[in-house]
XYZ file of C-alpha atoms in Angstrom:
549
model
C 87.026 94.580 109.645
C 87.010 97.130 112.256
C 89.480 95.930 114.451
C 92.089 95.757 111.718
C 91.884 99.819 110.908
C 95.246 101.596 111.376
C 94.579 103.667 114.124
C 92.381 101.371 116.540
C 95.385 98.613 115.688
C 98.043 101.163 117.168
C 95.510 102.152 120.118
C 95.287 98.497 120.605
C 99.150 98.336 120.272
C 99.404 100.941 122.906
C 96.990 99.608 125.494
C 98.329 95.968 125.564
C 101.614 97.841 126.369
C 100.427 99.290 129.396
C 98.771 96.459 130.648
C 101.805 94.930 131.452
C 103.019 95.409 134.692
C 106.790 95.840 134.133
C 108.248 96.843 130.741
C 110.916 94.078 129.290
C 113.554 95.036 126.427
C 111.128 93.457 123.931
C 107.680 95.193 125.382
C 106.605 96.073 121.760
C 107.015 92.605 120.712
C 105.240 91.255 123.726
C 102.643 94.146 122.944
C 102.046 92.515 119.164
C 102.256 88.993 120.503
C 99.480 89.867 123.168
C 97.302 91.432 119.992
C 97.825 88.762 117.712
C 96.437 86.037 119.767
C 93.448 88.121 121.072
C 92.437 88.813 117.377
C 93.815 86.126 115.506
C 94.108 83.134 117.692
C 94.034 79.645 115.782
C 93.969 77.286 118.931
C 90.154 76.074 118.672
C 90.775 75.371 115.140
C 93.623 73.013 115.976
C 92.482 71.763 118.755
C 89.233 70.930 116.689
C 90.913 68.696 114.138
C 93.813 66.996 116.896
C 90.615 66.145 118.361
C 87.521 65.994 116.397
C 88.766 64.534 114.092
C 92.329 62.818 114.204
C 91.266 61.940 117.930
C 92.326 59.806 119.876
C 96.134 59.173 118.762
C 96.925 55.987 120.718
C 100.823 55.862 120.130
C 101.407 53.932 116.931
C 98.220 53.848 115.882
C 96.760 55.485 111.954
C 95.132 58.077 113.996
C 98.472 59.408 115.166
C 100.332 59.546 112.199
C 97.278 61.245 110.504
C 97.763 63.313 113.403
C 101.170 64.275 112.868
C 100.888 64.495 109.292
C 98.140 67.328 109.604
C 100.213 69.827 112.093
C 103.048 69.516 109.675
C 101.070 70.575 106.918
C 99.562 73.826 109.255
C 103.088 74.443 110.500
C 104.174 74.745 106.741
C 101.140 76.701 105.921
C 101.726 79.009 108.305
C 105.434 79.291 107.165
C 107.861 77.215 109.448
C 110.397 75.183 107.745
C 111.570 71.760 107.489
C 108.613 69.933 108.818
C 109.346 66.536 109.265
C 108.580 63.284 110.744
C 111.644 61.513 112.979
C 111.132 57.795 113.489
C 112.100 55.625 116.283
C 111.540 51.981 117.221
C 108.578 51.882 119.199
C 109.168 48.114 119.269
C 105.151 47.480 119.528
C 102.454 46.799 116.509
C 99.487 49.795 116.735
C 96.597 48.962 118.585
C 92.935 50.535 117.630
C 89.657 49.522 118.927
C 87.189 49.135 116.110
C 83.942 48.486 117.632
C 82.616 47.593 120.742
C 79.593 46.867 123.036
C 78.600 45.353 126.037
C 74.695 44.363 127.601
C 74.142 42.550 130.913
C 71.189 40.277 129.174
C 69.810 38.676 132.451
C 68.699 38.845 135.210
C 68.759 42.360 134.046
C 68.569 44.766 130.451
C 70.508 46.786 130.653
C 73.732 48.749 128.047
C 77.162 48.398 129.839
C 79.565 51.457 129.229
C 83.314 50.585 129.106
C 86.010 50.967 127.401
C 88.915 48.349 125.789
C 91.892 48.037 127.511
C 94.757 48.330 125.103
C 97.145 45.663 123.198
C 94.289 43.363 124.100
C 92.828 40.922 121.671
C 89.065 40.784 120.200
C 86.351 38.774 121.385
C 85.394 35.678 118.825
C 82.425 37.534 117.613
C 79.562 38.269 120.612
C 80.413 36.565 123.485
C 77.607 35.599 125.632
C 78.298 33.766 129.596
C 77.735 34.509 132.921
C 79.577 36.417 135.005
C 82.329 35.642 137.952
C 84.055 37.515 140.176
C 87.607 37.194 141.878
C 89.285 39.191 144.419
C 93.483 38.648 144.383
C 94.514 39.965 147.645
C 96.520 43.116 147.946
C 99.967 43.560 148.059
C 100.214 39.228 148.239
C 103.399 37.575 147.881
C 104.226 35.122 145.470
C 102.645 32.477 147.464
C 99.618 34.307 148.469
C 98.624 34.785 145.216
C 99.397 31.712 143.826
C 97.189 30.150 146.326
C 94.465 32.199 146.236
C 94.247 31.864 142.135
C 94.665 28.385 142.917
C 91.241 28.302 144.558
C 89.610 29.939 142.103
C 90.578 28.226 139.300
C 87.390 26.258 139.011
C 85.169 29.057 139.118
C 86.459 31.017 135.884
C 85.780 28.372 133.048
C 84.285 29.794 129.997
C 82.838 32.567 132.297
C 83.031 36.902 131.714
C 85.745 37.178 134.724
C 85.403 40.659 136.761
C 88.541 41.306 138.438
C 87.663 42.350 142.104
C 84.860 42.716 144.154
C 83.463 45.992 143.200
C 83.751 48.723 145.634
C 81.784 52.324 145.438
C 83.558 55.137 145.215
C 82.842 57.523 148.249
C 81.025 60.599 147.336
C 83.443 63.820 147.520
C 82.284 66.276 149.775
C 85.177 68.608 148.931
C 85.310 71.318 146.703
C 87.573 70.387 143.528
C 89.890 73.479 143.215
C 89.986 74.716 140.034
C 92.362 77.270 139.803
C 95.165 78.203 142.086
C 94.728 81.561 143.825
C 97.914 84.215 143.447
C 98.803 82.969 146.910
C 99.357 79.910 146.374
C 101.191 80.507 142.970
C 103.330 83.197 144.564
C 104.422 80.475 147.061
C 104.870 77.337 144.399
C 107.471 79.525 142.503
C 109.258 81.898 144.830
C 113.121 80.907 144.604
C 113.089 81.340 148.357
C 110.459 78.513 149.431
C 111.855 75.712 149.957
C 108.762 73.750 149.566
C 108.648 75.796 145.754
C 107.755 73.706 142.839
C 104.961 70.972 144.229
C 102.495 71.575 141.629
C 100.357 69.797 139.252
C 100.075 65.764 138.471
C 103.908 65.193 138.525
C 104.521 62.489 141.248
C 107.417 62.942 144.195
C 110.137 60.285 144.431
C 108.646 57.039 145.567
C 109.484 55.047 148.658
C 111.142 51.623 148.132
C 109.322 48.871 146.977
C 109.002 46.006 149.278
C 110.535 42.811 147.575
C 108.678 40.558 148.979
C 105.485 41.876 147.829
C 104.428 41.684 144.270
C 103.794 44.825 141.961
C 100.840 45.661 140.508
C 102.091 44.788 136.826
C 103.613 41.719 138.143
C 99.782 40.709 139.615
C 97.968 41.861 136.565
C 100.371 39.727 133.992
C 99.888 36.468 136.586
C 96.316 36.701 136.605
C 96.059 37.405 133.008
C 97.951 34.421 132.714
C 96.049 32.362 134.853
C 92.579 33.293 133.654
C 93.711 32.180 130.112
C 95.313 28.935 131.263
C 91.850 28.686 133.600
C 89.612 28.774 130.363
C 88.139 32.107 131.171
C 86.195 33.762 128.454
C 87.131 37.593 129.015
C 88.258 39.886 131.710
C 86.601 43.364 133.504
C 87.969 45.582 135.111
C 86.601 48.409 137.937
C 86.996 51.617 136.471
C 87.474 52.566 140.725
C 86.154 56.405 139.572
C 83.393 58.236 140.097
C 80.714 59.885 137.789
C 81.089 57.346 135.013
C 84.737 58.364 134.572
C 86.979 55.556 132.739
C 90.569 55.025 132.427
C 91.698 52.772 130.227
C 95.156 51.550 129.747
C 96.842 48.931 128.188
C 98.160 45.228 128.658
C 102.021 46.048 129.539
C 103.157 43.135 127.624
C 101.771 44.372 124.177
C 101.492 40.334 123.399
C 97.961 39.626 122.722
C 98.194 35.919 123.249
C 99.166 37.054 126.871
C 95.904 38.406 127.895
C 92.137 37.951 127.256
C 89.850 40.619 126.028
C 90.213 43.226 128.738
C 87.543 45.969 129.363
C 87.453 48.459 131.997
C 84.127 49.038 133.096
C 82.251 51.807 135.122
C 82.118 51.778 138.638
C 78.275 51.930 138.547
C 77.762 49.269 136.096
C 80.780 46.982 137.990
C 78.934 47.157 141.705
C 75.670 47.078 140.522
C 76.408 43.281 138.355
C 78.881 42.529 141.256
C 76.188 43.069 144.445
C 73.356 41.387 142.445
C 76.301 38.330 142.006
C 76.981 38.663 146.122
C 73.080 38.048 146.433
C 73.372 34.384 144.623
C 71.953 35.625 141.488
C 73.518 34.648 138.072
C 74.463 37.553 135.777
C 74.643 36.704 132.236
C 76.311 39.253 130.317
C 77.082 39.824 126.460
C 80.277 41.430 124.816
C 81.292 42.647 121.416
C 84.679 43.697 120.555
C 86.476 44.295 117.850
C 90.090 45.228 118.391
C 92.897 46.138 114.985
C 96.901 45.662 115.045
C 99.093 47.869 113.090
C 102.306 46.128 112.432
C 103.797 49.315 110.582
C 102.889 50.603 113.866
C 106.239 49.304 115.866
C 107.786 52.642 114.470
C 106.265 55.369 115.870
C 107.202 59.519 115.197
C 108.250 62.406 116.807
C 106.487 65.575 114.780
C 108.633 68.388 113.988
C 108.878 72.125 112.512
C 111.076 75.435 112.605
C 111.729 78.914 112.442
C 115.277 79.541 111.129
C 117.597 81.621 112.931
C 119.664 84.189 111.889
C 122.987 84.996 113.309
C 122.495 82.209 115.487
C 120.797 79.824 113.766
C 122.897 77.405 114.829
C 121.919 77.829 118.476
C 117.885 75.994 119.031
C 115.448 76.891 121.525
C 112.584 74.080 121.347
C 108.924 73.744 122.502
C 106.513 70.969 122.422
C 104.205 68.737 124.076
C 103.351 64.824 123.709
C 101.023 64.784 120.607
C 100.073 60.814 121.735
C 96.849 59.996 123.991
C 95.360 57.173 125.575
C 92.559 56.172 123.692
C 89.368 56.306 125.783
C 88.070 59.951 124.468
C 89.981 62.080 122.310
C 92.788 63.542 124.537
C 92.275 67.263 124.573
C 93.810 67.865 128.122
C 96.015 65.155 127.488
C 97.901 66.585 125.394
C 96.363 68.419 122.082
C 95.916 71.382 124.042
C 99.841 71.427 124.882
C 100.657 70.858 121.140
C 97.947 73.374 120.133
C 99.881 76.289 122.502
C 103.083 75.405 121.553
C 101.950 75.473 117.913
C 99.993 78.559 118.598
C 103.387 80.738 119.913
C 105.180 79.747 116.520
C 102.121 80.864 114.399
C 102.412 84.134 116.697
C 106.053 84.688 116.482
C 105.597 84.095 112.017
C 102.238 86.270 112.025
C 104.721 88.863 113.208
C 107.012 88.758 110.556
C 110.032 88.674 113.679
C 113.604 87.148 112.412
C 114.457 85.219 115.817
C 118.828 84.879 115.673
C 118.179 81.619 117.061
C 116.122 78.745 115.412
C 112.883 77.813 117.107
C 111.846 74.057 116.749
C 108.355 72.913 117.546
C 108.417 69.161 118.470
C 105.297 67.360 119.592
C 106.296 63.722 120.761
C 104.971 60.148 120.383
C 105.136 57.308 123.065
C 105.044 59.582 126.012
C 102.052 57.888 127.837
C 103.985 54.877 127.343
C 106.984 55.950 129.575
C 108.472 59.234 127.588
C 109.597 57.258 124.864
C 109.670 59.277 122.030
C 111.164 62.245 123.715
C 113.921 60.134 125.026
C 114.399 58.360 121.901
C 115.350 61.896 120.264
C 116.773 63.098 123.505
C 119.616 60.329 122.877
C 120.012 60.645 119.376
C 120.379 64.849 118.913
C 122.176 66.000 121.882
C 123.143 62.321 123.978
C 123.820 63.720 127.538
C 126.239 65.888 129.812
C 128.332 62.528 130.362
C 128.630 61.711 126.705
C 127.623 64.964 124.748
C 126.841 64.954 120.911
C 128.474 68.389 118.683
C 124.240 69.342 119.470
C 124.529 69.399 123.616
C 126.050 72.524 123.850
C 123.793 74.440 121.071
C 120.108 73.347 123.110
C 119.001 76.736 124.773
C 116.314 75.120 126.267
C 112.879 72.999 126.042
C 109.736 74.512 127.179
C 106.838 71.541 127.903
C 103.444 72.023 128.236
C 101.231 69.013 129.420
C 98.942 69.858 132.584
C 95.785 70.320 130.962
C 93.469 73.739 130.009
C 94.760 75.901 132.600
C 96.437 78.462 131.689
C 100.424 78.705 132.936
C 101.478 79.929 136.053
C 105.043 79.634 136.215
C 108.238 77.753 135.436
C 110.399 75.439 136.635
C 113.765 74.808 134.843
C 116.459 72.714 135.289
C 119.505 74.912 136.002
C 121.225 76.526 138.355
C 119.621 79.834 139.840
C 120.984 81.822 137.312
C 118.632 80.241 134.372
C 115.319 81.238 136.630
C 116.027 84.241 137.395
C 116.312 85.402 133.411
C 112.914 83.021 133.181
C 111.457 85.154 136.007
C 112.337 88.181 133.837
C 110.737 87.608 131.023
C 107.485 86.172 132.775
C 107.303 89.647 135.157
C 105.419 91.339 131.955
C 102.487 88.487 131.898
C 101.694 88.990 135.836
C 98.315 90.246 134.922
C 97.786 87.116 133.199
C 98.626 85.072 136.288
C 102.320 84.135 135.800
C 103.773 83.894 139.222
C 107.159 83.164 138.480
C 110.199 80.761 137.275
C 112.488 78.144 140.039
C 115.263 76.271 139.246
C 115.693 72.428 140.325
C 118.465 70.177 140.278
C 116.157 66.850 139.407
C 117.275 64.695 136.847
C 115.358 62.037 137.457
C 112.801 60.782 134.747
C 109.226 60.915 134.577
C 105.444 62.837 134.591
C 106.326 64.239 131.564
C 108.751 65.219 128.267
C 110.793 68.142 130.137
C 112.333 65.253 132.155
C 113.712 63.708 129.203
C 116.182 66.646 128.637
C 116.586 67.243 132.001
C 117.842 63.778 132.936
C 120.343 64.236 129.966
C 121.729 67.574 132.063
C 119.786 69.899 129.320
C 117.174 72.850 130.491
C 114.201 71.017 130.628
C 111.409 73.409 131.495
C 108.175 72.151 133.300
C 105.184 74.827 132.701
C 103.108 74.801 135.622
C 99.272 75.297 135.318
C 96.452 75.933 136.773
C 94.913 72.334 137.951
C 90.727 73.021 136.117
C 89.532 70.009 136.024
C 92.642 68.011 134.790
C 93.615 65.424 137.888
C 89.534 65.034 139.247
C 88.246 63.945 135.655
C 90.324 64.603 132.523
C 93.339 63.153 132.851
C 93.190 59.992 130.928
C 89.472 59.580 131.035
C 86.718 58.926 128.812
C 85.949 62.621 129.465
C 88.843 64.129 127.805
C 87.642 65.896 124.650
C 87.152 69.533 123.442
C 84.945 70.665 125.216
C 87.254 70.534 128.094
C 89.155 73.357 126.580
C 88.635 76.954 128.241
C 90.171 79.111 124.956
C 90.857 82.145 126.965
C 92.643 80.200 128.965
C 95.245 78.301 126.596
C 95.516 82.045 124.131
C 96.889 83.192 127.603
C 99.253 80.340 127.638
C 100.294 80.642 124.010
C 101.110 84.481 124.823
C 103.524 83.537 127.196
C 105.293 80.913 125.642
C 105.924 82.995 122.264
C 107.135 86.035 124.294
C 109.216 83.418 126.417
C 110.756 81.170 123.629
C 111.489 84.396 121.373
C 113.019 86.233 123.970
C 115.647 83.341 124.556
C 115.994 83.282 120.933
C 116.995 87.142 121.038
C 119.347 86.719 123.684
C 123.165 87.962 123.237
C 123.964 84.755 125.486
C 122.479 81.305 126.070
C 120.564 80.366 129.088
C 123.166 79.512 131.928
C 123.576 75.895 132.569
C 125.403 73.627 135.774
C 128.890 73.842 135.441
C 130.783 70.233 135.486
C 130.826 70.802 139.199
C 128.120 71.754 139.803
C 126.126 69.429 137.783
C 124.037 66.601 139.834
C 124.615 63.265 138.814
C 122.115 60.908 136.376
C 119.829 59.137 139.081
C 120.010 55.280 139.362
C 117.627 53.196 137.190
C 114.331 52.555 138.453
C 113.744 49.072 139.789
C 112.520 46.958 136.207
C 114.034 50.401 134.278
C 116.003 49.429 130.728
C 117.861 51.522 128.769
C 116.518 53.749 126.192
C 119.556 54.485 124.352
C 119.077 55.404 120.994
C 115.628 55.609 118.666
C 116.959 51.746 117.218
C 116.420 50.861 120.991
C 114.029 47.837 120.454
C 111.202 47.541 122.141
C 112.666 47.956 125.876
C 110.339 50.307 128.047
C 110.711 52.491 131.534
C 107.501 51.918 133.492
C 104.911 54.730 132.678
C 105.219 57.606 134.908
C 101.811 59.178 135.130
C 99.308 56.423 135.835
C-alpha cells in the first residue's frame, strides 16, 4: 500500500507535526497518534458490531453481556491485558422486547409505530378494544389526583388506555445548531469566565420540589396502579416529540405485576386516534407484544481492559464511557460511540508499540441510564471516597468520560483545583486545529448526567469531555433514531486523537495530576430527595433517580 512506504510515512510523520499549533514534550508521539488514526482507524468497525449487531444493550439484558463480551475479546486482540468482566447487583431481572405491533383496525387502517416501555409485561396474545383517553392534571396533589382518577374509573374497563389528551408538537422554526463555533467554545472553557462550563445535555442543580405536589414518578406508579385495579387492558403513552421521534423508558418499579403493557407511541399516530376520539368516534385499536425477563439479569457488568505500566504501574489513569442503552434503536450516540473512542485511543496508544509508566484501564459501564449505577457500584468498591479512602484512592490519576454524542470534543472539564486544568489545557493546546478549546476545573461533586460524576462525587478527577452538540439533544438522545448512521467518523477519529494523546501524556507524567487538598476539598452534596445509598456493588437493588431523562 502506498501510504505505508518509508518515506511518504516519515513525510506524513513530519506534516502532522507541523500541523499542530504548539509543540508539547511528546509532539512525535502526538504526531504518530494523529497518523495512526487517519490511516488505521477501527471506530466504524466497532461501532458497527456495538450496534449492528449487539444493539441495543438495555442494562441487564443478553444483548449487553454479548456486548461486553465482544470488546473484551477486540481489546485482547489488539493486545491489552486482563480483560475482564466486574459484576455488581443490579438488583433487577433483564428486560427485552421480543416482538411487537400495533394497528388502529377501525374506524381507520392504519400501522401504529411505537415502542415498549421497559420492565413492562406482555400483552395476552393480540389484544383487540377500543380506545380511551385520560388526562391526570398537572402537578395535582394527592387529592387532586385521586379525585380525578376517581372519575374516570368507569371509563377504562377492558379498554387500550392513552394517557393524556394528545397535544402537537409546535413546529421549530429555529435553526438546530449543530456545532459550536470557536467563539462559543473559547468562552465555555476559558478558566476566566465565570459562566465557563454550561455545555452539552448535563442538567444545572434543580430548584426544590414542592411537597405538596406530586412527582412525576409518583403520578405515573398511581395511575399505573389504578388502571390495573380499574380493569384497563393496556396503557399509551405520547411520545410529546416531533418527526416520529420516540423515547422510551421504563416502568421505575421494575415489578411487572405493577404496571400494564406500556407503549409509547408517536405523536402523530397519538393526536390523530386522540382528535378522531374528541369527535365522538370509537377507535378500536389492536396490539401485539411480546416482552422477555432475564432473571440472571439482576447482575449486571462493568467491561474492563489495560495497558500495563511500567515504573508506575501501580499508578492508573482510566477512560470509558457507559456501554448500556435504552432500547428503542441501537444506541450509537448513546453511548457506543463513547466506548468506541475510548477503545479507539488504547488501540492507538498499542498500534504504537509506546510503554506508558502508568497503567491505562479502559472501562465501559453498565446501569448508567438507570442512575450511574454501574460506575458507582465500582466507584465504591476500588477507590471508596476522599472521606473513607481505599489503599486505590490515592493511585487514580484520573477518569476521562465521553458520552455527548458524535461530535467531536471540544474541551475539558475536571474536577480539581486550577492546577489539574491548566496541565489539561496543556496537553489539549496541540489539537487546536482540531477544535479543542480548552480544559476548566469545577468544584461539583454532586451526582448525575453522566459516569465522570461518579468519581467526582467520591473527591476523584472526574473529567467531563465536552462536545460538539450534532444532532444529539434535538433527536438522538434516547430515541428511536439513535443508530449508526448517526455517526460522523471524522468526527469521533478526531476525538479518539485527543483522548490517546491526553490519557498517555498523564500516564508519562513525572507527577500525578494535582488534586484538592483536605482543605480545600468541597464537601459530598446532600442526598437527593428519594436518593438511597449506593454503597458497594452487593448494594441490592436500591436506585438514585436517573439523571438524564
Amino acid at each position: 500500500m502506498l501510504l505505508r512506504r518509508p518515506l511518504l510515512s516519515a513525510l506524513l510523520l513530519c506534516l502532522a507535526a507541523a500541523s499542530a499549533p504548539a509543540q508539547s514534550p511528546n509532539a512525535e508521539i502526538d504526531a504518530r497518534i494523529r497518523q495512526e488514526e487517519t490511516e488505521h482507524s477501527q471506530i466504524m468497525h466497532t461501532m458497527h458490531f456495538l450496534t449492528d449487531v449487539y444493539g441495543p444493550r438495555l442494562t441487564g439484558s443478553p444483548n449487553h453481556k454479548a456486548a461486553a463480551e465482544w470488546a473484551i475479546k477486540e481489546m485482547t486482540s489488539w493486545g491489552m491485558q486482563n480483560g475482564h468482566l466486574e459484576a455488581w447487583d443490579f438488583g433487577h431481572p433483564g428486560w427485552v422486547n421480543e416482538r411487537a405491533s400495533g394497528y388502529a383496525i377501525a374506524p381507520i387502517h392504519d400501522q401504529l409505530y411505537f415502542k415498549v416501555l421497559a420492565w413492562t409485561p406482555s400483552t395476552r396474545g393480540t389484544v383487540t378494544a377500543q380506545a380511551a383517553v385520560i388526562d391526570p392534571p398537572e402537578k395535582p396533589t394527592q387529592e387532586q389526583l385521586t379525585q380525578y382518577l376517581d372519575s374516570v374509573r368507569s371509563q377504562v374497563k377492558s379498554k387500550i388506555v392513552m394517557v393524556g389528551k394528545g397535544s402537537p408538537v409546535a413546529v421549530n422554526l429555529d435553526p438546530v445548531t449543530h456545532r459550536l463555533d470557536d467563539k462559543a467554545a473559547a468562552e465555555r472553557f476559558d478558566p476566566n469566565n465565570p459562566n465557563a462550563g454550561q455545555f452539552g445535555p448535563r442538567g444545572g442543580q434543580q430548584p426544590a420540589p414542592d411537597p405538596n405536589v406530586l412527582t412525576g414518578a409518583q403520578i405515573n406508579e398511581q395511575v399505573d396502579a389504578f388502571l390495573i385495579s380499574a380493569g384497563a387492558l393496556m396503557r399509551v403513552n405520547d411520545a410529546h416529540r416531533e418527526h416520529g421521534q420516540i423515547r422510551a423508558f421504563n416502568n421505575r418499579t421494575y415489578d411487572l405485576a405493577k404496571a400494564l403493557p406500556t407503549v409509547v407511541m408517536r405523536n402523530e399516530d397519538y393526536g390523530r386516534i386522540a382528535r378522531i376520539l374528541a369527535d365522538g368516534t370509537p377507535v378500536t385499536l389492536e396490539f401485539n407484544i411480546q416482552n422477555k425477563t432475564y432473571p440472571e439479569g439482576k447482575t449486571s457488568y462493568n467491561t474492563i481492559a489495560e495497558i500495563p505500566g511500567t515504573d508506575k504501574k501501580d499508578e492508573v489513569v482510566m477512560l470509558g464511557g457507559h456501554l448500556d442503552s435504552w432500547h428503542s434503536a441501537t444506541g450509537a450516540t448513546d453511548n457506543a460511540i463513547g466506548c468506541a473512542v475510548m477503545m479507539e485511543a488504547a488501540r492507538i496508544l498499542l498500534a504504537l508499540g509506546v510503554h506508558p509508566r502508568r497503567t491505562i484501564r479502559v472501562a465501559l459501564w453498565s446501569g448508567e441510564e438507570e442512575g450511574l449505577l454501574g460506575s458507582q457500584a465500582y466507584v465504591a468498591q476500588h477507590f471508596g471516597t476522599f472521606e473513607n479512602p481505599k489503599p486505590e484512592f490515592s493511585k487514580l490519576v484520573a477518569y476521562f468520560n465521553v458520552d455527548s454524542g458524535t461530535g467531536r470534543i471540544r474541551g475539558a472539564s475536571v474536577f480539581g483545583p486550577p492546577e489539574s486544568a491548566t496541565i489539561l489545557r496543556t496537553t489539549l493546546e496541540p489539537f487546536a486545529d482540531l477544535g479543542l478549546a480548552g480544559a476548566i476545573a469545577n468544584k461539583s461533586r454532586r451526582l448525575g448526567g453522566t459516569d465522570s460524576t461518579s468519581f467526582a462525587k467520591a473527591g476523584l478527577p472526574g473529567i467531563g469531555l465536552g462536545q460538539d452538540p450534532i444532532e444529539y439533544q434535538s433527536a438522538t438522545w434516547h430515541t428511536n433514531l439513535d443508530t449508526y448512521e448517526r455517526i460522523i467518523p471524522e468526527d469521533a477519529q478526531k476525538s479518539a486523537i485527543v483522548v490517546a494523546a491526553a490519557v498517555y501524556e498523564l500516564a508519562m507524567r513525572d507527577d500525578m495530576l494535582p488534586r484538592f487538598t483536605a482543605a480545600e476539598m468541597p464537601p459530598p452534596p446532600p442526598p437527593a430527595p428519594g436518593e438511597a445509598p449506593r454503597a458497594t456493588p452487593a448494594a441490592g437493588n436500591a436506585s438514585t433517580p436517573k439523571p438524564k431523562n
